mmCIF file of C-alpha atoms in Angstrom:
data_model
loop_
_atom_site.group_PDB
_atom_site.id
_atom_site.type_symbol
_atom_site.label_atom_id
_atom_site.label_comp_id
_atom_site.label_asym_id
_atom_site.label_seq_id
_atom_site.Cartn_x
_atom_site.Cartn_y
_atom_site.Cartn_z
ATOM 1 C CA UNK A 1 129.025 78.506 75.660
ATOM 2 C CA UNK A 2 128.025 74.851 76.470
ATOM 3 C CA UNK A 3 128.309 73.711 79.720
ATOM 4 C CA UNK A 4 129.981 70.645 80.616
ATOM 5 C CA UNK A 5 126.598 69.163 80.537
ATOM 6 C CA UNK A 6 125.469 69.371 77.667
ATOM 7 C CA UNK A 7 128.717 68.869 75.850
ATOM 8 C CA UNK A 8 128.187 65.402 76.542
ATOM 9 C CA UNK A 9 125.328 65.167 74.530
ATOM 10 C CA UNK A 10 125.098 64.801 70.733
ATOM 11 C CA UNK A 11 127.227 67.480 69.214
ATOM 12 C CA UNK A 12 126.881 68.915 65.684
ATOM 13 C CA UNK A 13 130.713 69.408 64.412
ATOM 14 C CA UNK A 14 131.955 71.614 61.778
ATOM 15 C CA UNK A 15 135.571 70.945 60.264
ATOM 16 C CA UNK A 16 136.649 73.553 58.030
ATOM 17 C CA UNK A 17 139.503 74.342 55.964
ATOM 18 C CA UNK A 18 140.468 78.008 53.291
ATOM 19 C CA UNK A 19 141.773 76.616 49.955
ATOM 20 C CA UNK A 20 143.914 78.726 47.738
ATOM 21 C CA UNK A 21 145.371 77.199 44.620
ATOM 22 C CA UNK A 22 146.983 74.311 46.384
ATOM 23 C CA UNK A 23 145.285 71.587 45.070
ATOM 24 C CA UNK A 24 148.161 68.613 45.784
ATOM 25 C CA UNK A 25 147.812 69.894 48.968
ATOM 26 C CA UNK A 26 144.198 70.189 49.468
ATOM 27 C CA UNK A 27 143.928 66.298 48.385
ATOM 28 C CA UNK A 28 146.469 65.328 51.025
ATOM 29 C CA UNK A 29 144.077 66.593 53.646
ATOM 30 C CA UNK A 30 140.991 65.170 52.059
ATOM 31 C CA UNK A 31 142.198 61.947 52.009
ATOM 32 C CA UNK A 32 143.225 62.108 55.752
ATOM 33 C CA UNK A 33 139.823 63.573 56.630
ATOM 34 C CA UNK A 34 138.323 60.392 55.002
ATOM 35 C CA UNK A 35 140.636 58.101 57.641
ATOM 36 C CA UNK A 36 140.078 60.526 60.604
ATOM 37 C CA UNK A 37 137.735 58.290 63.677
ATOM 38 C CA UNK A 38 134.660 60.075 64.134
ATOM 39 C CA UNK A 39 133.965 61.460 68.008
ATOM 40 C CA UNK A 40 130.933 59.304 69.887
ATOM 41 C CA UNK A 41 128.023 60.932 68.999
ATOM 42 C CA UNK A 42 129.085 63.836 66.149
ATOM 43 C CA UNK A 43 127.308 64.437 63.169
ATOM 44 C CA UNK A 44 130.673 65.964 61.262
ATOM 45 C CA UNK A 45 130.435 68.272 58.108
ATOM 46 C CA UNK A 46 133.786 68.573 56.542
ATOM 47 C CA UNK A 47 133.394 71.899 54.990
ATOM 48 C CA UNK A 48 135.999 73.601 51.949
ATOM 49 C CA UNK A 49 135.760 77.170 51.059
ATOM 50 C CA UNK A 50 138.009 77.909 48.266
ATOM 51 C CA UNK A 51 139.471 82.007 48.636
ATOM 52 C CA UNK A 52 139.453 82.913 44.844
ATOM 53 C CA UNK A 53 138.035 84.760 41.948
ATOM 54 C CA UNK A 54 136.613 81.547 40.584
ATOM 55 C CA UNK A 55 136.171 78.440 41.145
ATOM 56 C CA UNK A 56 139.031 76.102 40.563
ATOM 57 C CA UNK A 57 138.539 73.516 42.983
ATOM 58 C CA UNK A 58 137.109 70.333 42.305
ATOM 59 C CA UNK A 59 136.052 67.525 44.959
ATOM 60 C CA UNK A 60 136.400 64.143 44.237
ATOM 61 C CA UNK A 61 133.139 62.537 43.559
ATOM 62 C CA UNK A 62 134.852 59.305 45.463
ATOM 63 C CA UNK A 63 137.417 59.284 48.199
ATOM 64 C CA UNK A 64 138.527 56.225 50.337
ATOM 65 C CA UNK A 65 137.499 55.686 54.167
ATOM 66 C CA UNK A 66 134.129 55.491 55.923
ATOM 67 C CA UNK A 67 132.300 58.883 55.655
ATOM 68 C CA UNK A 68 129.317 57.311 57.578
ATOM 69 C CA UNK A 69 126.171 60.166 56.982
ATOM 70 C CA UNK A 70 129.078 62.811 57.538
ATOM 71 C CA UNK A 71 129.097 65.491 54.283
ATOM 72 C CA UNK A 72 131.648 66.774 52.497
ATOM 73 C CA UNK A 73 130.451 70.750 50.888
ATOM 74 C CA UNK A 74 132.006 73.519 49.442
ATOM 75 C CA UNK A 75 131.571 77.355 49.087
ATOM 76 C CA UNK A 76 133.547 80.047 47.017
ATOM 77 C CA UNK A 77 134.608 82.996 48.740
ATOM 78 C CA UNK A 78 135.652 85.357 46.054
ATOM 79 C CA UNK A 79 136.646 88.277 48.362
ATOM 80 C CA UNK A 80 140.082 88.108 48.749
ATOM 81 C CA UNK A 81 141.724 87.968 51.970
ATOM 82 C CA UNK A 82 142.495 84.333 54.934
ATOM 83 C CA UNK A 83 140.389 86.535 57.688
ATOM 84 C CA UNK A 84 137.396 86.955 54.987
ATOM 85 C CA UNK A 85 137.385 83.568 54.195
ATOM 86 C CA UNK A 86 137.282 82.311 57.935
ATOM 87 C CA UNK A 87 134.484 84.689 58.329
ATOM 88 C CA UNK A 88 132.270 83.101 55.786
ATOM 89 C CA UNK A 89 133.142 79.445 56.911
ATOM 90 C CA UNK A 90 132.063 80.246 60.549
ATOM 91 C CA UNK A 91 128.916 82.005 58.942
ATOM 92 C CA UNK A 92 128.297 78.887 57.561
ATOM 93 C CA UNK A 93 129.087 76.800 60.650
ATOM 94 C CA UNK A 94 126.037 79.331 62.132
ATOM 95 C CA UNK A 95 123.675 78.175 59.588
ATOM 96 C CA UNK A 96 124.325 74.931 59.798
ATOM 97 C CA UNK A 97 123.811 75.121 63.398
ATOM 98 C CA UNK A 98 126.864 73.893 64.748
ATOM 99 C CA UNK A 99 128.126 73.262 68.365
ATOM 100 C CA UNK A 100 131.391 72.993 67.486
ATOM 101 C CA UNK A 101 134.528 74.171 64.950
ATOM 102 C CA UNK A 102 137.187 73.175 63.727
ATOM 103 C CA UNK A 103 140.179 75.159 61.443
ATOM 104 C CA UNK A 104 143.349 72.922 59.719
ATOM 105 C CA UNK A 105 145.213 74.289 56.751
ATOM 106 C CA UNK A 106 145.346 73.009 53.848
ATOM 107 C CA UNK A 107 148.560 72.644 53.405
ATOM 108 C CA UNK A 108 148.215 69.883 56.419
ATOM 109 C CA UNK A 109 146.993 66.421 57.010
ATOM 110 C CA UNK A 110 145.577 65.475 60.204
ATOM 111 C CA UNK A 111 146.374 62.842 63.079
ATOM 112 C CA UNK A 112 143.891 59.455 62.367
ATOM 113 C CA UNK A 113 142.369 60.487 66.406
ATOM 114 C CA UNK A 114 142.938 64.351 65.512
ATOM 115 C CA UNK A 115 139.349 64.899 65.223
ATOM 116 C CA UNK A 116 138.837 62.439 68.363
ATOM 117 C CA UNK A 117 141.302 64.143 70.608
ATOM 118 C CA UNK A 118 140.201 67.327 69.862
ATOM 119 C CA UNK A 119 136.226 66.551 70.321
ATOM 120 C CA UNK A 120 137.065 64.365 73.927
ATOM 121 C CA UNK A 121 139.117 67.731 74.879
ATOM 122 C CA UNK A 122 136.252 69.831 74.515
ATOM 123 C CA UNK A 123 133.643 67.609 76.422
ATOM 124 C CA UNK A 124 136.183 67.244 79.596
ATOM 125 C CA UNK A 125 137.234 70.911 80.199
ATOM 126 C CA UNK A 126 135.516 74.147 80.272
ATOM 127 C CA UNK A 127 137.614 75.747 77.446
ATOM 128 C CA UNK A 128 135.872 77.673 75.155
ATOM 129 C CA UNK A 129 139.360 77.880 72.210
ATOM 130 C CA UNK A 130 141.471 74.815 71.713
ATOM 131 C CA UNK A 131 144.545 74.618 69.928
ATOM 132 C CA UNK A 132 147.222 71.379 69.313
ATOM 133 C CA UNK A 133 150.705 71.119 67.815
ATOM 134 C CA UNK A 134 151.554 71.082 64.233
ATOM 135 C CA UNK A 135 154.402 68.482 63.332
ATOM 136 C CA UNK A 136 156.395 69.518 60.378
ATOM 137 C CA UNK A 137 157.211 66.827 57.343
ATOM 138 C CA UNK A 138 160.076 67.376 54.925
ATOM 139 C CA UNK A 139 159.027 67.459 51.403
ATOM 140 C CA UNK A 140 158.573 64.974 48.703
ATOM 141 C CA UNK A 141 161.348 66.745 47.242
ATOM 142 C CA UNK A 142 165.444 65.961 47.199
ATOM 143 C CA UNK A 143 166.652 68.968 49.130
ATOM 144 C CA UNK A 144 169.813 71.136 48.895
ATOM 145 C CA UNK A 145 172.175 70.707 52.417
ATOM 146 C CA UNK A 146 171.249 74.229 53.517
ATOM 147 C CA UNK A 147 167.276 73.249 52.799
ATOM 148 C CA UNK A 148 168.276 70.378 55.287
ATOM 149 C CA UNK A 149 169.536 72.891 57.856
ATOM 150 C CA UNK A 150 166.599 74.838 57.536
ATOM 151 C CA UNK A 151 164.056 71.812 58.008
ATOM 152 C CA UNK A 152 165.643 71.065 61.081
ATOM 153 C CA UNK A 153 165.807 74.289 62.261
ATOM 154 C CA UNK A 154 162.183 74.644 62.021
ATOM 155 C CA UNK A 155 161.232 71.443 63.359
ATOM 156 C CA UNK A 156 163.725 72.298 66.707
ATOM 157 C CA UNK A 157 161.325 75.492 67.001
ATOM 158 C CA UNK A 158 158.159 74.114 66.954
ATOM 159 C CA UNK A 159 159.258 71.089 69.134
ATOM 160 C CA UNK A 160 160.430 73.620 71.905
ATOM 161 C CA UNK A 161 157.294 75.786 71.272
ATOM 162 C CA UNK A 162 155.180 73.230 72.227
ATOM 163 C CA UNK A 163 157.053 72.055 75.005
ATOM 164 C CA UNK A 164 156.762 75.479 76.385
ATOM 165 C CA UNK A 165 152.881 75.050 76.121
ATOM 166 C CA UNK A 166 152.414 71.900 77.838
ATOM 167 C CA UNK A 167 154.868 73.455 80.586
ATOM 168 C CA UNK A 168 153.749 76.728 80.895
ATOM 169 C CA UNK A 169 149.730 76.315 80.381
ATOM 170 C CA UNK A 170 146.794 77.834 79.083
ATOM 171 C CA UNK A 171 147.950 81.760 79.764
ATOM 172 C CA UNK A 172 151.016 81.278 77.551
ATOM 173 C CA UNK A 173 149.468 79.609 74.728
ATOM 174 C CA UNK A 174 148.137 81.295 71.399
ATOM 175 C CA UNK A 175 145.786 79.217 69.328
ATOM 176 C CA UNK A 176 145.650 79.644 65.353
ATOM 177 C CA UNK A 177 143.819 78.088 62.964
ATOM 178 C CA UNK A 178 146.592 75.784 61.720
ATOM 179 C CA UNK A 179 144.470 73.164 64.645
ATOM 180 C CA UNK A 180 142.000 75.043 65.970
ATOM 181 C CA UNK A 181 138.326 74.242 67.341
ATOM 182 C CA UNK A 182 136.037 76.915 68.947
ATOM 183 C CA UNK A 183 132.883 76.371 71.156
ATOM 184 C CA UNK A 184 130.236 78.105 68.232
ATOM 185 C CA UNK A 185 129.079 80.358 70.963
ATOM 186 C CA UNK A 186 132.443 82.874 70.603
ATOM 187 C CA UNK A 187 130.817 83.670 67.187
ATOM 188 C CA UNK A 188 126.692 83.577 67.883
ATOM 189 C CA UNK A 189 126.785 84.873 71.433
ATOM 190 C CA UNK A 190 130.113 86.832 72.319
ATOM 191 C CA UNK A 191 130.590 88.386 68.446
ATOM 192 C CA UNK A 192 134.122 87.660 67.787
ATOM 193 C CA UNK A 193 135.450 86.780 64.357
ATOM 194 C CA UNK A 194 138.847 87.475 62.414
ATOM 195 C CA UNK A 195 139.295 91.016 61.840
ATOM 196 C CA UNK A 196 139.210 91.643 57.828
ATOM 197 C CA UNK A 197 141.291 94.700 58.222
ATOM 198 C CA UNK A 198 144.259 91.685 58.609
ATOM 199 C CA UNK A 199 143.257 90.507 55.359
ATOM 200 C CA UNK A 200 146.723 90.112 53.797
ATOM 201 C CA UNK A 201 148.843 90.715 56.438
ATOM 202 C CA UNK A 202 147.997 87.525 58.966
ATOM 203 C CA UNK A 203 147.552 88.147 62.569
ATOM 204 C CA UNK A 204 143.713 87.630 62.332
ATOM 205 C CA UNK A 205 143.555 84.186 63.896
ATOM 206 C CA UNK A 206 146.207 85.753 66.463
ATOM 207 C CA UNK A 207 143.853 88.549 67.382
ATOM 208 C CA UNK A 208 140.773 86.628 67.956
ATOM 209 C CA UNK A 209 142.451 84.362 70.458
ATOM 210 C CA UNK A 210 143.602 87.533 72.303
ATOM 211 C CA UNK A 211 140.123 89.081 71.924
ATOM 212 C CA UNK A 212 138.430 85.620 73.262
ATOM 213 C CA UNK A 213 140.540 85.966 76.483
ATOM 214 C CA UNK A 214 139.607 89.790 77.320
ATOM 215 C CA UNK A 215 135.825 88.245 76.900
ATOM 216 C CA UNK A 216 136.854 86.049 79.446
ATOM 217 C CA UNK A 217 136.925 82.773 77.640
ATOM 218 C CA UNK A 218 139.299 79.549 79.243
ATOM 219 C CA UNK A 219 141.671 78.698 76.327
ATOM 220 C CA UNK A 220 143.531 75.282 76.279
ATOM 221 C CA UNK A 221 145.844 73.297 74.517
ATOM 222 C CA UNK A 222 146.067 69.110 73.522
ATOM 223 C CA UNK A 223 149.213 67.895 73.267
ATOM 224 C CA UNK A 224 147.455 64.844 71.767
ATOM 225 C CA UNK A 225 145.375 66.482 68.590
ATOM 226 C CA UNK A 226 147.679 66.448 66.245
ATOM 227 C CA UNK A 227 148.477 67.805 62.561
ATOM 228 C CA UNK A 228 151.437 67.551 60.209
ATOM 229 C CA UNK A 229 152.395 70.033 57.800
ATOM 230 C CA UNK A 230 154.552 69.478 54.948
ATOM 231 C CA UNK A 231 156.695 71.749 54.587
ATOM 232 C CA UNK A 232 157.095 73.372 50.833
ATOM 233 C CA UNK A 233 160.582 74.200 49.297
ATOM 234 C CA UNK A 234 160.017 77.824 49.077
ATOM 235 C CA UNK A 235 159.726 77.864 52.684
ATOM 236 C CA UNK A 236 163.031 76.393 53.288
ATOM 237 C CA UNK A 237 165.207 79.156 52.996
ATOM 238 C CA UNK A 238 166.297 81.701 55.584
ATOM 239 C CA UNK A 239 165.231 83.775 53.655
ATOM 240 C CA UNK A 240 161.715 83.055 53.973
ATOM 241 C CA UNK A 241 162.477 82.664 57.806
ATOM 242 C CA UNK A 242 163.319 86.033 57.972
ATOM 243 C CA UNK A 243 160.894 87.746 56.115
ATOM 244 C CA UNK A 244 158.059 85.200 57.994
ATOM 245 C CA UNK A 245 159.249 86.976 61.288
ATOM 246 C CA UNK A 246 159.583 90.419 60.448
ATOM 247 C CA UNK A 247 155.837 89.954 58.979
ATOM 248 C CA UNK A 248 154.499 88.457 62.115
ATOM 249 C CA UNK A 249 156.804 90.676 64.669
ATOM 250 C CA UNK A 250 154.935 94.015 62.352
ATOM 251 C CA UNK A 251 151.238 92.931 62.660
ATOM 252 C CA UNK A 252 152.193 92.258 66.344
ATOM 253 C CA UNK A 253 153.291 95.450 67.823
ATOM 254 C CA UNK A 254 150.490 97.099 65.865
ATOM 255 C CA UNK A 255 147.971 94.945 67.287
ATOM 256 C CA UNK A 256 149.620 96.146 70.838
ATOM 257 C CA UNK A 257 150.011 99.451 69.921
ATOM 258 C CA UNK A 258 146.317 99.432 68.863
ATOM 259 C CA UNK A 259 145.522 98.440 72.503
ATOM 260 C CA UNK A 260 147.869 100.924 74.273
ATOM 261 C CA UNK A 261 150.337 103.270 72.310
ATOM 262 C CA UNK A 262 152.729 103.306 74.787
ATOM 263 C CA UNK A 263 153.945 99.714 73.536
ATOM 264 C CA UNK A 264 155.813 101.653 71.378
ATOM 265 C CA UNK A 265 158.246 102.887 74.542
ATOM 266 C CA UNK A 266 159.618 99.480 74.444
ATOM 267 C CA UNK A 267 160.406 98.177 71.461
ATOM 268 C CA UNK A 268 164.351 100.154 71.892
ATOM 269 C CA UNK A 269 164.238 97.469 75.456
ATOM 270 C CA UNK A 270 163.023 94.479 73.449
ATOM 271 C CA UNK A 271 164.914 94.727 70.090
ATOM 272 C CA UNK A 272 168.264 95.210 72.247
ATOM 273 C CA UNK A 273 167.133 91.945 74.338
ATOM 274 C CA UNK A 274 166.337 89.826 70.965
ATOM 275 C CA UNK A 275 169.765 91.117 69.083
ATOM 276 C CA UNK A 276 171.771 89.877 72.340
ATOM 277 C CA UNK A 277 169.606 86.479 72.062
ATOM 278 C CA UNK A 278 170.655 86.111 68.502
ATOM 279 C CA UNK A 279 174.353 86.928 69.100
ATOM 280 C CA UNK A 280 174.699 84.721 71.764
ATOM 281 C CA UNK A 281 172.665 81.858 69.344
ATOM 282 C CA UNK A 282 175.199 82.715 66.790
ATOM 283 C CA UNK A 283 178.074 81.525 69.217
ATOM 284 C CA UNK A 284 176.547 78.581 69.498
ATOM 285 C CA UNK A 285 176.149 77.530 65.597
ATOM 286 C CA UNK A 286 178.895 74.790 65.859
ATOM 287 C CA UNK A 287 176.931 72.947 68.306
ATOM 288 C CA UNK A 288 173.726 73.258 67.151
ATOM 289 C CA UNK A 289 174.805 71.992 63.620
ATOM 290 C CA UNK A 290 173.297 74.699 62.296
ATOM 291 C CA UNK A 291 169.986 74.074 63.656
ATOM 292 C CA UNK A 292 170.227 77.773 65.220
ATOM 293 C CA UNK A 293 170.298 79.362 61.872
ATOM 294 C CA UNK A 294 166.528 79.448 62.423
ATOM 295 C CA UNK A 295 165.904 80.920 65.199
ATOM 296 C CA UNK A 296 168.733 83.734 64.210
ATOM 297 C CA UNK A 297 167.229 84.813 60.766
ATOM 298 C CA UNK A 298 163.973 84.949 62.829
ATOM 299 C CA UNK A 299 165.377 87.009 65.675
ATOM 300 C CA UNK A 300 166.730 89.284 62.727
ATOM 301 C CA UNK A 301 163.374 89.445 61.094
ATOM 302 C CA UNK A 302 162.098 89.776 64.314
ATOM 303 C CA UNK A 303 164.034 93.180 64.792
ATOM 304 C CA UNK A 304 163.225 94.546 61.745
ATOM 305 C CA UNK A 305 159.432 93.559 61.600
ATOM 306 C CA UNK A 306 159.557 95.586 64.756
ATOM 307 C CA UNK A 307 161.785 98.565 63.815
ATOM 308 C CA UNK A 308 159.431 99.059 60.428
ATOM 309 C CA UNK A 309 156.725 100.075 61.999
ATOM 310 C CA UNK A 310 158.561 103.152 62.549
ATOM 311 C CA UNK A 311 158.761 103.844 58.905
ATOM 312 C CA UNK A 312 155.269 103.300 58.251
ATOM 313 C CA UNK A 313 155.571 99.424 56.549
ATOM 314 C CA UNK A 314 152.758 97.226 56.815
ATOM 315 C CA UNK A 315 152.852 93.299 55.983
ATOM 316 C CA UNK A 316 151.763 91.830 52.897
ATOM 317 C CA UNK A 317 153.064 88.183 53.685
ATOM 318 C CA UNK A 318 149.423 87.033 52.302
ATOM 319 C CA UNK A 319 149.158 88.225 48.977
ATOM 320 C CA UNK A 320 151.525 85.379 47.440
ATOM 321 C CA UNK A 321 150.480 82.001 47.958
ATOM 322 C CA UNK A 322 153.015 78.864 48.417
ATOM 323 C CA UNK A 323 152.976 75.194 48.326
ATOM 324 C CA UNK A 324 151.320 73.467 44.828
#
């Protein structure tokens, strides 16, 4: 890993985002990449690898803002699967000899000093796996009343998540690639990368932070690189809450259990302590205007993402893709 040393000299950056049949989407984030300030002293490659049979994606030959002798490249993954796909952009990043990078979705736009923020992070600490906030955006879309209710509900969540992380520090923060930037040496020098056996069910970027902390590598958070995500319809039901939860509560406790099988002891401890969270948030429904309607149909999905490992269910939550 670079010391602080050398991280003040010039730094070759890799920004890198998996595409999946989201092309509105993907041209959002283009087009802020093309406004983002460059760090002092980066040469940046903004790199695209589309996850799909066959090509589909096309980059504009011409898109606004000063690109400067940054480059703009793209590379088909045709193995399916989000963990795959990271795999093959940080291969890249290798052999392009990078220092430093960076993961955004592309279902996201980033912050004009995102790429700024992020870069000035890594040169003043020693952390080795940075992560920021993502800022939901309502859709383009007119939305139902309970679509409302749900967008709020959401954006309450993340707003208290990250509160918790800029109160609580680096030991209670997980990264993921939604804003994400990684000193290169976690892949050339301490081997980790996103476990492909997670290929559909999510969890990989989850894992890696995890395994970068048992190798002993300082991971931090910037309140102050930020992305926005706008937020698709068909995520704006509870019942996508719900399911979003149990998926992520599933891949969880097997990742523990994979570590120690007694994590299974506890699950009767914890699903009792989330069910009396959620009853108690249900009280509270009047005053929350609703807003709590999140957090319960997660709590609930929660529960059962946790029970069904019991009964042998895996996730899937990968295999459909949303957003246009």
């Amino acid at each position: 890993m670079l010391p602080l040393s050398k991280r003040e000299r010039s730094l070759n950056v890799v920004i890198a985002t998996i595409t999946r049949r989201r092309p509105k989407m993907l041209g959002a984030l283009l087009e802020s990449w093309a406004r983002l300030e460059r760090p002092r002293d980066c040469h940046c490659t903004f790199l695209v690898v589309e996850n799909d049979e066959s090509r589909n994606v096309r980059l504009p030959q011409e898109i606004g803002g000063d690109w400067g002798d940054a480059e703009l490249v793209y590379y088909l993954e045709p193995s399916q699967g989000i963990p795959i796909a990271r795999n093959r952009a940080c291969k890249i990043a290798l052999e392009r000899n990078a220092d430093v990078m960076l993961f955004i979705d592309d279902d996201e736009t980033a912050d004009a000093r995102w790429l700024v923020n992020m870069v000035e992070t890594y040169r003043k600490t020693g952390w080795g796996l940075i992560g920021g906030p993502v800022e939901p955006v309502r859709p383009p879309e007119q939305l139902t009343f309970w679509q409302r209710v749900v967008f709020r509900g959401v954006r309450d969540r993340l707003a208290r998540k990250y509160a918790r992380a800029r109160v609580n520090g680096l030991e209670a923060t997980t990264v993921v690639t939604s804003n994400w930037l990684a000193d290169m040496s976690l892949i050339s020098k301490y081997d980790l990368s996103f476990d492909e056996r997670l290929r559909f069910t999510g969890g990989s970027d989850a894992k890696f932070c995890y395994d970068a902390r048992t190798a002993g590598v300082r991971v931090g958070w910037t309140s102050d690189a930020i992305v926005r995500e706008t937020v698709s319809v068909d995520r704006l039901s509870l019942r996508y809450q719900f399911r979003r939860a149990r998926d992520q509560s599933n891949v969880s406790l097997r990742r523990k259990i994979d570590r120690d099988s007694s994590a299974l002891s506890w699950v009767p401890v914890s699903v009792a302590m989330r069910a009396a969270g959620a009853g108690l948030q249900i009280l509270v429904i009047p005053l929350t205007r609703g807003s709590s309607l999140v957090p319960i149909a997660r709590s609930f999905g929660w529960i059962v993402g946790r029970l069904s490992v019991f009964w042998g269910a895996t996730s899937s939550h990968y295999r459909e893709t949303t957003g246009a």
